[in-house]
Amino acid sequence: MNIHALLVNRFSEALVKLGVENAPVPVARSARPEFGEYQFNGAMALAKQLRKKPRDIAEDIVAAVSLDDIATKLEVAGPGFINIHISDAWLSTACEASLADARIGVSSAPEQTIVVDYSSPNLAKEMHVGHLRTTIIGDAVVKVLEFLGHKVIRQNHMGDWGTQFGMLLAHLSDKLAQEEVAETALSDLEDFYREAKVRFDEEEGFADRARDYVVKLQGGDEQCLALWKQFIDVSIAHSEEVYDKLNVSLKREDIMGESAYNPDLPKVIEDLQSQNLAVEDQGTQVVFIPELADKEGNPGVYIVQKSGGGYLYSTTDLAAMRYRSGTLRADRTLILTDARQAYHFKQTEIVGRKAGFMTEAQTYEHCPFGMMLGSDGKPFKTRTGGTVKLVELLDEAVERAGKLIAERDNDLSEQELADVARIVGIGAVKYADLSKNRTTDYMFNWDTMLSFEGNTAPYLQYAYTRIQSIFRKSGINADTLNVVIAIEDAKEHALAVQLLQFEEVIGVVSREATPHVLCTYLYELASAFMSFYEACPILKDDVSEPVRDSRLSLALLTANTLRQGLGLLGIETLEKM
Ligand code: ARG
């Protein structure tokens, strides 16, 4: 059920009756309960067109709109707002319908093909916190889109190619010659990278060997490719360890690394040249972008080939664009990287569109996010200033959650405690990230994210287990519960309105790739449930059976919505904690 969409529909019909076509139909949540739950704010904008006072227009709309089944009262307020008070009876029926539906009232949208490029770590190094946000946010977006019925194609655009592999392969071949196996040599990619770099800078002849490897790799030399493949495999396994701990849905088959586009790069340059888009400039191939000119009128500069003939990140992204729009037939392409790459993707889109690498109807949506900062407000680093390894960060989360849970009153076995620690710890890290508007920087803080108060994963997980325990105490099985909902109390009313907004929220997340909207929603839902539960006892002796069942039904729908919502965010729920 999407109350918002329903109201928009009814108001559009009313406007048509009044002779207004194609006008915007602004319906929004009311700021306060005394103004009803929703407000129609479109009367003011029609004053000119209809040559009437906004309040009179609002009165006409109230007379024309058919909302008898949904609303108990429509009132004109202020300069011409229409306040909509939703009826208890309608809410009751709508909640019953959601409860009977495995999709809790969310319909499947017409199917689009959507490519989501996320995670995409660089394989030369260990995955670090910079890749945490893209991985977590991307995975939530993918799950929401799939839930809506879209065909989603995950693309893990791993950085598995480029000149730095020359020195890494030279170093690796020496290690293997000393009879080390690749897994051991590469057990710590950070150390390995550092060693190779030192040799590159200091060791006589090593840099030449490294460059030699680059040439051989690009030339498709088999031995060299085999060595490269070994390196890549071990590095991918490191990433998979992180995905596994994070409960992220990326699989091997989702990897479409930079190397995959290598054969296509000369063709990209040719196409750009033949359309006079790429031109030579001091030995490099450049596309000038007048749309991105600076104040002095100098066009934006987008380099697509280096003077030695080497290709760049940009060239690969153009090839990726063409593959996604042409071969994968993506209606939308979403790319999740940090905000510092925004200009690159803007350039790529302009150039790619001019070159005809995608059609006008296909979208290219860079979804940027801010940096993860330490509690000191500076980029997140270890105490000694190094990059924080993701695996270690996640292990710490589980350990900290374990300690917290153990301190709380609980009757968990050792095995249960370990599971709870994992689910709460990982959930907390993911949720802390997901719940912030992604476009801003965010501060990583263990205490806030693991708190059982406020907009956190533990708070939501706790609300869910609380409902499970109400059911255990009631002795009533959720499957055999007699679902007849009769909303009477104001807190029941508020909870029901909140419950019925799930579909609307999912729609926003799918259009804007903003999981924080879903987080805010779930937090408000859990809070609405807590106030409801305080005001409306369920299992007390003086509560009649029909009232008990009605309230249990609302509790059950809350639990289902929390589980589904958290599930879409990639966060597990627990029966006990
Ligand atoms: N490997 C890049 C990085 O770590 C991210 C790649 C994002 N996707 C893309 N198509 N460029 O910054």
Short mmCIF file of N, CA, C and O in Angstrom, two decimals, residues 378-459:
data_model
loop_
_atom_site.label_atom_id
_atom_site.label_comp_id
_atom_site.label_asym_id
_atom_site.label_seq_id
_atom_site.Cartn_x
_atom_site.Cartn_y
_atom_site.Cartn_z
N LYS A 378 39.18 13.76 11.23
CA LYS A 378 40.12 13.61 10.11
C LYS A 378 39.88 12.26 9.44
O LYS A 378 39.26 11.37 10.03
N PRO A 379 40.36 12.10 8.19
CA PRO A 379 40.15 10.82 7.51
C PRO A 379 40.52 9.64 8.41
O PRO A 379 41.53 9.68 9.12
N PHE A 380 39.68 8.63 8.39
CA PHE A 380 39.81 7.48 9.27
C PHE A 380 41.13 6.74 9.07
O PHE A 380 41.42 6.24 8.00
N LYS A 381 41.92 6.67 10.12
CA LYS A 381 43.24 6.01 10.05
C LYS A 381 43.46 5.18 11.30
O LYS A 381 42.78 5.36 12.31
N THR A 382 44.47 4.31 11.27
CA THR A 382 44.84 3.60 12.50
C THR A 382 45.55 4.59 13.41
O THR A 382 45.92 5.68 13.00
N ARG A 383 45.78 4.17 14.68
CA ARG A 383 46.43 5.07 15.62
C ARG A 383 47.78 5.54 15.09
O ARG A 383 48.21 6.65 15.34
N THR A 384 48.44 4.66 14.36
CA THR A 384 49.76 5.02 13.85
C THR A 384 49.69 5.71 12.50
O THR A 384 50.70 5.98 11.87
N GLY A 385 48.47 5.99 12.04
CA GLY A 385 48.33 6.75 10.80
C GLY A 385 48.24 5.91 9.53
O GLY A 385 48.18 6.44 8.43
N GLY A 386 48.22 4.57 9.68
CA GLY A 386 48.11 3.71 8.49
C GLY A 386 46.67 3.55 8.06
O GLY A 386 45.75 4.01 8.74
N THR A 387 46.45 2.92 6.90
CA THR A 387 45.07 2.66 6.48
C THR A 387 44.52 1.50 7.30
O THR A 387 45.23 0.54 7.59
N VAL A 388 43.25 1.63 7.66
CA VAL A 388 42.62 0.60 8.47
C VAL A 388 42.16 -0.53 7.56
O VAL A 388 41.45 -0.30 6.59
N LYS A 389 42.57 -1.75 7.89
CA LYS A 389 42.13 -2.88 7.10
C LYS A 389 40.70 -3.25 7.48
O LYS A 389 40.37 -3.34 8.65
N LEU A 390 39.90 -3.50 6.47
CA LEU A 390 38.50 -3.78 6.72
C LEU A 390 38.28 -5.01 7.58
O LEU A 390 37.45 -5.02 8.47
N VAL A 391 39.05 -6.05 7.28
CA VAL A 391 38.85 -7.30 8.01
C VAL A 391 39.04 -7.06 9.51
O VAL A 391 38.25 -7.53 10.34
N GLU A 392 40.06 -6.31 9.85
CA GLU A 392 40.33 -6.05 11.27
C GLU A 392 39.25 -5.20 11.91
O GLU A 392 38.85 -5.42 13.05
N LEU A 393 38.78 -4.24 11.15
CA LEU A 393 37.71 -3.37 11.65
C LEU A 393 36.46 -4.19 11.99
O LEU A 393 35.83 -4.01 13.03
N LEU A 394 36.13 -5.12 11.10
CA LEU A 394 34.91 -5.92 11.30
C LEU A 394 35.08 -6.88 12.47
O LEU A 394 34.15 -7.08 13.26
N ASP A 395 36.27 -7.44 12.63
CA ASP A 395 36.51 -8.32 13.77
C ASP A 395 36.37 -7.54 15.07
O ASP A 395 35.82 -8.05 16.05
N GLU A 396 36.86 -6.33 15.06
CA GLU A 396 36.75 -5.50 16.26
C GLU A 396 35.28 -5.22 16.60
O GLU A 396 34.88 -5.23 17.77
N ALA A 397 34.47 -4.98 15.55
CA ALA A 397 33.05 -4.71 15.77
C ALA A 397 32.38 -5.88 16.48
O ALA A 397 31.61 -5.70 17.43
N VAL A 398 32.69 -7.09 16.03
CA VAL A 398 32.07 -8.28 16.61
C VAL A 398 32.52 -8.45 18.06
O VAL A 398 31.71 -8.75 18.95
N GLU A 399 33.79 -8.20 18.29
CA GLU A 399 34.32 -8.33 19.65
C GLU A 399 33.65 -7.34 20.60
O GLU A 399 33.22 -7.69 21.69
N ARG A 400 33.55 -6.09 20.15
CA ARG A 400 32.94 -5.07 20.99
C ARG A 400 31.47 -5.38 21.26
O ARG A 400 31.00 -5.23 22.39
N ALA A 401 30.75 -5.83 20.23
CA ALA A 401 29.33 -6.17 20.41
C ALA A 401 29.21 -7.32 21.39
O ALA A 401 28.34 -7.31 22.27
N GLY A 402 30.09 -8.30 21.30
CA GLY A 402 30.06 -9.45 22.20
C GLY A 402 30.18 -9.01 23.65
O GLY A 402 29.43 -9.47 24.52
N LYS A 403 31.11 -8.11 23.91
CA LYS A 403 31.30 -7.62 25.28
C LYS A 403 30.04 -6.93 25.79
O LYS A 403 29.59 -7.17 26.91
N LEU A 404 29.47 -6.08 24.94
CA LEU A 404 28.27 -5.34 25.34
C LEU A 404 27.11 -6.27 25.67
O LEU A 404 26.41 -6.10 26.67
N ILE A 405 26.90 -7.26 24.80
CA ILE A 405 25.78 -8.18 24.99
C ILE A 405 26.00 -9.00 26.26
O ILE A 405 25.07 -9.19 27.06
N ALA A 406 27.22 -9.44 26.46
CA ALA A 406 27.51 -10.26 27.64
C ALA A 406 27.23 -9.49 28.93
O ALA A 406 26.81 -10.06 29.93
N GLU A 407 27.46 -8.17 28.89
CA GLU A 407 27.22 -7.35 30.08
C GLU A 407 25.73 -7.19 30.37
O GLU A 407 25.34 -6.92 31.49
N ARG A 408 24.91 -7.31 29.32
CA ARG A 408 23.47 -7.13 29.51
C ARG A 408 22.87 -8.40 30.08
O ARG A 408 23.42 -9.48 29.94
N ASP A 409 21.72 -8.22 30.68
CA ASP A 409 20.98 -9.34 31.22
C ASP A 409 20.57 -10.25 30.06
O ASP A 409 19.84 -9.83 29.17
N ASN A 410 21.03 -11.48 30.03
CA ASN A 410 20.59 -12.36 28.94
C ASN A 410 20.68 -13.83 29.36
O ASN A 410 21.38 -14.17 30.30
N ASP A 411 19.92 -14.65 28.62
CA ASP A 411 19.99 -16.09 28.92
C ASP A 411 20.51 -16.85 27.70
O ASP A 411 20.00 -17.87 27.31
N LEU A 412 21.55 -16.30 27.08
CA LEU A 412 22.04 -16.87 25.84
C LEU A 412 23.13 -17.91 26.11
O LEU A 412 23.95 -17.73 27.00
N SER A 413 23.12 -18.98 25.33
CA SER A 413 24.20 -19.95 25.41
C SER A 413 25.44 -19.35 24.75
O SER A 413 25.35 -18.32 24.08
N GLU A 414 26.55 -20.02 24.91
CA GLU A 414 27.79 -19.46 24.34
C GLU A 414 27.70 -19.31 22.82
O GLU A 414 28.10 -18.31 22.26
N GLN A 415 27.10 -20.34 22.18
CA GLN A 415 26.96 -20.30 20.73
C GLN A 415 26.02 -19.17 20.31
O GLN A 415 26.30 -18.41 19.39
N GLU A 416 24.91 -19.04 21.04
CA GLU A 416 23.96 -17.96 20.73
C GLU A 416 24.62 -16.60 20.89
O GLU A 416 24.46 -15.71 20.07
N LEU A 417 25.41 -16.49 21.95
CA LEU A 417 26.08 -15.22 22.22
C LEU A 417 27.01 -14.85 21.06
O LEU A 417 27.06 -13.70 20.61
N ALA A 418 27.70 -15.85 20.54
CA ALA A 418 28.61 -15.60 19.42
C ALA A 418 27.85 -15.12 18.19
O ALA A 418 28.27 -14.20 17.49
N ASP A 419 26.69 -15.75 17.94
CA ASP A 419 25.87 -15.34 16.79
C ASP A 419 25.35 -13.92 16.97
O ASP A 419 25.39 -13.11 16.04
N VAL A 420 24.84 -13.66 18.18
CA VAL A 420 24.30 -12.33 18.44
C VAL A 420 25.40 -11.28 18.27
O VAL A 420 25.19 -10.23 17.65
N ALA A 421 26.59 -11.57 18.79
CA ALA A 421 27.70 -10.62 18.68
C ALA A 421 28.01 -10.32 17.22
O ALA A 421 28.22 -9.17 16.84
N ARG A 422 28.01 -11.36 16.42
CA ARG A 422 28.31 -11.17 14.99
C ARG A 422 27.22 -10.32 14.33
O ARG A 422 27.50 -9.33 13.65
N ILE A 423 25.97 -10.70 14.57
CA ILE A 423 24.87 -10.01 13.90
C ILE A 423 24.74 -8.56 14.37
O ILE A 423 24.52 -7.65 13.57
N VAL A 424 24.91 -8.34 15.66
CA VAL A 424 24.81 -6.97 16.17
C VAL A 424 26.05 -6.14 15.77
O VAL A 424 25.92 -5.00 15.32
N GLY A 425 27.22 -6.73 15.88
CA GLY A 425 28.46 -6.00 15.56
C GLY A 425 28.52 -5.58 14.10
O GLY A 425 28.74 -4.41 13.77
N ILE A 426 28.30 -6.53 13.21
CA ILE A 426 28.34 -6.21 11.78
C ILE A 426 27.18 -5.30 11.41
O ILE A 426 27.32 -4.35 10.64
N GLY A 427 26.02 -5.60 11.99
CA GLY A 427 24.84 -4.76 11.74
C GLY A 427 25.11 -3.31 12.12
O GLY A 427 24.74 -2.38 11.41
N ALA A 428 25.78 -3.13 13.26
CA ALA A 428 26.05 -1.77 13.74
C ALA A 428 26.95 -1.00 12.78
O ALA A 428 26.67 0.16 12.45
N VAL A 429 28.00 -1.66 12.31
CA VAL A 429 28.91 -0.99 11.37
C VAL A 429 28.17 -0.62 10.08
O VAL A 429 28.27 0.50 9.58
N LYS A 430 27.41 -1.57 9.57
CA LYS A 430 26.70 -1.31 8.31
C LYS A 430 25.67 -0.20 8.48
O LYS A 430 25.57 0.72 7.68
N TYR A 431 24.91 -0.31 9.55
CA TYR A 431 23.82 0.64 9.75
C TYR A 431 24.34 2.05 9.98
O TYR A 431 23.76 3.03 9.49
N ALA A 432 25.46 2.16 10.71
CA ALA A 432 26.02 3.49 10.99
C ALA A 432 26.31 4.20 9.67
O ALA A 432 26.11 5.40 9.52
N ASP A 433 26.77 3.43 8.72
CA ASP A 433 27.11 3.98 7.42
C ASP A 433 25.85 4.27 6.60
O ASP A 433 25.67 5.35 6.05
N LEU A 434 24.95 3.29 6.58
CA LEU A 434 23.75 3.42 5.76
C LEU A 434 22.82 4.52 6.24
O LEU A 434 22.09 5.12 5.44
N SER A 435 22.82 4.79 7.54
CA SER A 435 21.82 5.71 8.08
C SER A 435 22.16 7.18 7.84
O SER A 435 21.33 8.04 8.04
N LYS A 436 23.40 7.46 7.41
CA LYS A 436 23.76 8.85 7.13
C LYS A 436 23.48 9.16 5.67
O LYS A 436 23.72 8.31 4.80
N ASN A 437 23.02 10.37 5.43
CA ASN A 437 22.87 10.81 4.04
C ASN A 437 24.23 10.61 3.36
O ASN A 437 25.23 11.15 3.81
N ARG A 438 24.26 9.83 2.30
CA ARG A 438 25.56 9.41 1.79
C ARG A 438 26.41 10.55 1.23
O ARG A 438 27.62 10.43 1.12
N THR A 439 25.78 11.66 0.89
CA THR A 439 26.56 12.71 0.24
C THR A 439 27.48 13.46 1.22
O THR A 439 28.36 14.18 0.79
N THR A 440 27.27 13.29 2.51
CA THR A 440 28.14 14.00 3.46
C THR A 440 29.18 13.06 4.05
O THR A 440 29.04 11.85 4.03
N ASP A 441 30.25 13.67 4.60
CA ASP A 441 31.25 12.88 5.32
C ASP A 441 30.58 12.33 6.57
O ASP A 441 29.63 12.90 7.07
N TYR A 442 31.09 11.22 7.09
CA TYR A 442 30.49 10.77 8.35
C TYR A 442 31.56 10.29 9.31
O TYR A 442 32.61 9.81 8.91
N MET A 443 31.26 10.47 10.58
CA MET A 443 32.23 10.18 11.62
C MET A 443 32.02 8.78 12.16
O MET A 443 30.93 8.43 12.60
N PHE A 444 33.08 8.01 12.12
CA PHE A 444 33.02 6.64 12.61
C PHE A 444 33.19 6.66 14.13
O PHE A 444 34.19 7.16 14.63
N ASN A 445 32.21 6.13 14.84
CA ASN A 445 32.30 6.16 16.30
C ASN A 445 31.70 4.88 16.89
O ASN A 445 30.50 4.64 16.78
N TRP A 446 32.55 4.08 17.51
CA TRP A 446 32.10 2.79 18.06
C TRP A 446 30.95 2.95 19.04
O TRP A 446 29.97 2.21 18.97
N ASP A 447 31.07 3.91 19.96
CA ASP A 447 30.06 4.01 21.02
C ASP A 447 28.69 4.35 20.48
O ASP A 447 27.69 3.77 20.89
N THR A 448 28.63 5.31 19.55
CA THR A 448 27.31 5.67 19.01
C THR A 448 26.72 4.51 18.21
O THR A 448 25.54 4.22 18.33
N MET A 449 27.53 3.87 17.38
CA MET A 449 26.93 2.85 16.50
C MET A 449 26.48 1.62 17.27
O MET A 449 25.58 0.92 16.86
N LEU A 450 27.13 1.34 18.41
CA LEU A 450 26.76 0.15 19.18
C LEU A 450 25.75 0.44 20.29
O LEU A 450 25.40 -0.44 21.06
N SER A 451 25.27 1.69 20.33
CA SER A 451 24.33 2.05 21.39
C SER A 451 22.96 1.42 21.14
O SER A 451 22.53 1.26 20.00
N PHE A 452 22.27 1.08 22.22
CA PHE A 452 20.93 0.53 22.10
C PHE A 452 19.87 1.64 22.09
O PHE A 452 18.68 1.38 22.11
N GLU A 453 20.33 2.86 22.10
CA GLU A 453 19.43 4.02 22.05
C GLU A 453 19.69 4.76 20.75
O GLU A 453 20.83 4.85 20.30
N GLY A 454 18.63 5.35 20.19
CA GLY A 454 18.84 6.20 19.01
C GLY A 454 18.78 5.42 17.71
O GLY A 454 18.43 4.24 17.68
N ASN A 455 19.12 6.11 16.64
CA ASN A 455 19.00 5.55 15.30
C ASN A 455 20.16 4.60 14.99
O ASN A 455 21.06 4.94 14.24
N THR A 456 20.13 3.43 15.62
CA THR A 456 21.23 2.46 15.45
C THR A 456 20.67 1.09 15.12
O THR A 456 19.49 0.81 15.35
N ALA A 457 21.54 0.22 14.62
CA ALA A 457 21.11 -1.15 14.35
C ALA A 457 20.69 -1.87 15.64
O ALA A 457 19.64 -2.50 15.67
N PRO A 458 21.47 -1.78 16.72
CA PRO A 458 21.05 -2.49 17.93
C PRO A 458 19.66 -2.08 18.41
O PRO A 458 18.88 -2.92 18.85
N TYR A 459 19.34 -0.79 18.27
CA TYR A 459 18.01 -0.33 18.70
C TYR A 459 16.92 -1.02 17.87
O TYR A 459 15.92 -1.51 18.40
#
